[in-house]
Short mmCIF file of C-alpha atoms in Angstrom, two decimals:
data_model
loop_
_atom_site.label_atom_id
_atom_site.label_comp_id
_atom_site.label_asym_id
_atom_site.label_seq_id
_atom_site.Cartn_x
_atom_site.Cartn_y
_atom_site.Cartn_z
CA LEU A 1 0.05 0.04 -0.03
CA GLU A 2 0.98 3.59 -0.59
CA ARG A 3 0.75 6.31 1.91
CA HIS A 4 -0.49 9.71 0.86
CA ARG A 5 -0.54 12.83 3.16
CA HIS A 6 -3.04 15.45 2.65
CA GLY A 7 -2.50 18.63 4.48
CA PRO A 8 -5.06 21.43 4.22
CA ALA A 9 -5.98 22.52 0.77
CA ARG A 10 -4.99 26.07 1.67
CA ASP A 11 -3.89 27.06 5.14
CA GLU A 12 -6.10 29.96 5.34
CA ASP A 13 -9.53 28.14 4.59
CA THR A 14 -9.02 24.55 6.08
CA ARG A 15 -9.36 24.94 9.88
CA ASP A 16 -11.40 26.81 12.38
CA HIS A 17 -13.23 26.67 15.60
CA VAL A 18 -16.37 28.40 16.90
CA ASP A 19 -17.23 29.05 20.41
CA ALA A 20 -20.81 29.42 21.62
CA ALA A 21 -19.37 32.00 24.52
CA ARG A 22 -18.44 34.38 21.64
CA PRO A 23 -20.97 33.67 18.79
CA THR A 24 -20.03 36.32 16.49
CA VAL A 25 -16.19 36.08 16.76
CA ASN A 26 -14.24 34.46 13.96
CA PHE A 27 -11.17 32.44 15.14
CA ALA A 28 -9.46 32.08 11.82
CA GLY A 29 -5.68 32.24 12.23
CA SER A 30 -5.81 30.99 15.90
CA PRO A 31 -2.83 28.63 16.41
CA GLU A 32 -5.08 26.27 18.37
CA LEU A 33 -8.35 24.42 17.63
CA PHE A 34 -10.76 23.72 20.49
CA VAL A 35 -13.22 20.90 21.20
CA ALA A 36 -15.87 20.84 23.94
CA PRO A 37 -19.87 20.97 23.86
CA ALA A 38 -19.90 24.79 22.95
CA ARG A 39 -16.72 24.65 20.77
CA VAL A 40 -16.68 22.94 17.53
CA THR A 41 -13.64 22.59 15.23
CA TYR A 42 -14.08 22.49 11.40
CA LEU A 43 -11.57 21.06 9.02
CA ARG A 44 -11.67 20.79 5.27
CA PHE A 45 -9.13 18.57 3.02
CA ALA A 46 -8.94 18.44 -0.66
CA VAL A 47 -7.86 14.97 -1.42
CA THR A 48 -6.50 14.41 -5.15
CA GLY A 49 -4.32 11.89 -7.03
CA ILE A 50 -6.27 8.74 -5.93
CA GLY A 51 -8.26 8.06 -8.97
CA ALA A 52 -9.67 4.63 -9.23
CA ARG A 53 -7.49 3.22 -6.40
CA ALA A 54 -8.96 1.89 -3.42
CA VAL A 55 -8.55 3.61 -0.06
CA HIS A 56 -7.95 1.11 2.66
CA GLN A 57 -7.27 3.56 5.52
CA ALA A 58 -7.87 7.20 6.31
CA ARG A 59 -6.55 8.80 9.48
CA LEU A 60 -6.85 12.46 10.65
CA ARG A 61 -3.99 13.35 12.98
CA LEU A 62 -4.03 16.08 15.39
CA GLU A 63 -1.50 17.14 18.11
CA VAL A 64 -2.90 17.84 21.47
CA THR A 65 -2.00 21.20 22.90
CA HIS A 66 -4.35 21.06 25.98
CA PRO A 67 -5.50 17.58 27.28
CA GLY A 68 -8.78 16.65 28.64
CA PRO A 69 -11.39 13.98 29.28
CA ASP A 70 -12.99 14.00 25.80
CA GLY A 71 -10.81 14.45 22.70
CA GLY A 72 -14.05 14.70 20.66
CA GLU A 73 -16.15 12.89 17.95
CA ALA A 74 -15.69 13.28 14.30
CA HIS A 75 -18.58 14.15 12.00
CA LEU A 76 -18.61 14.33 8.15
CA ILE A 77 -20.11 17.67 7.14
CA GLY A 78 -21.82 17.84 3.78
CA ASP A 79 -22.17 21.64 3.79
CA HIS A 80 -19.18 22.85 1.88
CA THR A 81 -20.28 26.36 1.71
CA TRP A 82 -18.65 27.54 4.98
CA ASP A 83 -15.97 30.25 4.68
CA PRO A 84 -13.19 30.23 7.32
CA SER A 85 -12.82 33.90 7.07
CA THR A 86 -16.52 34.44 8.12
CA LEU A 87 -17.18 31.17 10.19
CA THR A 88 -18.72 31.90 13.81
CA PHE A 89 -20.70 30.01 16.15
CA ALA A 90 -23.95 31.93 14.93
CA HIS A 91 -23.27 31.03 11.42
CA ARG A 92 -21.81 27.45 11.32
CA PRO A 93 -22.73 24.27 9.55
CA ALA A 94 -24.98 22.02 11.45
CA VAL A 95 -23.15 18.93 13.17
CA ASN A 96 -26.12 16.66 12.60
CA THR A 97 -24.51 13.55 11.03
CA PRO A 98 -23.62 10.29 12.56
CA VAL A 99 -20.51 10.07 14.71
CA ILE A 100 -17.48 8.54 12.61
CA GLU A 101 -15.42 8.05 15.60
CA ASP A 102 -15.31 9.23 19.30
CA ILE A 103 -11.63 9.16 20.58
CA GLY A 104 -12.38 9.56 24.24
CA PRO A 105 -9.89 11.12 26.59
CA VAL A 106 -6.82 12.73 25.51
CA LEU A 107 -4.19 13.03 28.39
CA THR A 108 -0.92 14.06 27.17
CA THR A 109 0.29 17.39 25.88
CA GLY A 110 2.24 16.80 22.59
CA ALA A 111 0.55 13.57 21.78
CA VAL A 112 -0.76 12.80 18.25
CA VAL A 113 -4.31 11.33 18.13
CA GLU A 114 -5.90 9.91 15.11
CA PHE A 115 -9.57 9.77 14.22
CA GLU A 116 -10.37 6.82 11.82
CA LEU A 117 -12.11 8.23 8.74
CA ASP A 118 -11.99 4.90 6.66
CA THR A 119 -15.67 4.76 6.11
CA VAL A 120 -15.90 8.26 4.76
CA VAL A 121 -12.87 9.11 2.89
CA THR A 122 -13.22 6.96 -0.19
CA GLY A 123 -11.23 8.83 -2.91
CA ASP A 124 -10.67 12.19 -4.43
CA GLY A 125 -12.89 15.00 -3.30
CA THR A 126 -13.50 17.70 -0.67
CA TYR A 127 -14.09 16.36 2.96
CA ASP A 128 -15.22 18.65 5.58
CA VAL A 129 -15.12 17.27 9.22
CA ALA A 130 -16.46 18.78 12.39
CA ILE A 131 -15.14 17.68 15.67
CA ALA A 132 -17.36 18.16 18.71
CA GLY A 133 -16.83 17.26 22.18
CA ASN A 134 -19.03 16.34 25.15
CA ALA A 135 -16.81 17.30 28.27
CA GLY A 136 -17.04 20.69 30.17
CA VAL A 137 -13.29 20.97 29.77
CA PRO A 138 -12.23 21.89 26.34
CA VAL A 139 -9.47 19.98 24.50
CA GLY A 140 -7.03 21.93 22.31
CA TYR A 141 -5.37 20.86 19.09
CA ARG A 142 -2.42 22.44 16.99
CA SER A 143 -3.73 24.12 14.09
CA THR A 144 -2.05 25.02 10.71
CA ALA A 145 -1.42 28.35 11.97
CA ALA A 146 0.75 27.36 14.83
CA GLY A 147 3.81 27.10 12.82
CA ILE A 148 5.32 24.21 14.67
CA GLY A 149 4.36 20.64 15.58
CA GLN A 150 1.99 18.41 13.97
CA ARG A 151 -0.53 20.21 11.84
CA PRO A 152 -3.98 18.74 11.01
CA THR A 153 -3.01 15.91 8.47
CA LEU A 154 -4.98 13.40 6.73
CA VAL A 155 -3.03 10.18 6.06
CA LEU A 156 -4.23 7.69 3.48
CA ALA A 157 -3.17 4.17 2.73
CA VAL A 158 -4.29 3.44 -1.04
CA ASP A 159 -3.36 0.80 -3.59
CA PRO A 160 -0.21 1.35 -5.44
CA GLN A 161 -0.30 2.74 -8.90
CA PRO A 162 -0.38 -0.03 -11.53
CA GLY A 163 3.06 -0.52 -12.97
CA PRO A 164 3.60 -0.37 -16.70
CA SER A 165 2.57 -3.46 -18.85
CA VAL A 166 4.04 -4.60 -22.07
CA HIS A 167 2.10 -6.22 -24.85
CA ILE A 168 3.99 -7.51 -27.94
CA VAL A 169 1.93 -6.98 -31.10
CA GLN A 170 4.64 -7.68 -33.73
CA PRO A 171 5.52 -10.45 -34.74
CA PRO A 172 2.30 -12.22 -33.79
CA THR A 173 2.67 -15.19 -31.33
CA GLY A 174 3.80 -18.45 -33.03
CA ALA A 175 5.15 -16.46 -36.01
CA SER A 176 8.46 -17.63 -37.62
CA PHE A 177 10.99 -15.65 -39.73
CA PHE A 178 14.54 -16.15 -41.26
CA GLU A 179 17.54 -13.73 -40.71
#
């Protein structure tokens, strides 16, 4: 299997979080992404180069900056119209799809956690993911704006590219000839 890393499509519009306590504030450019009941993180990945090959594994990797009792649950968001420069809690895509994975507690600063997205990342396309939490203590993850550490990364394991094939057309099979 080949491994493909897909970072955000463009740093400025692929990650953001919203906060119910500040419903009209846009947090674009923040070095951290937060997850709690009143804080939701949104991520967008543009996956290209997969073509007809099968995706066997898809992992979203995030580095913990503030540990806590609930690292969050990932949801696929079908609404691709959100704009990071205007995203606020008051104007955010709904998180009303089934949970893809709930990772439970994240207890170590600097640890890299992985959300399994195998069932939803199936090939080329744009994937928007929301991460929401259920604990009162917010968990923090490093964003693309942090400049250091593990940035949000989608890692895919896919079938390798098919190798070249050779098919001899001349002379035909079984033909004989003289020098």
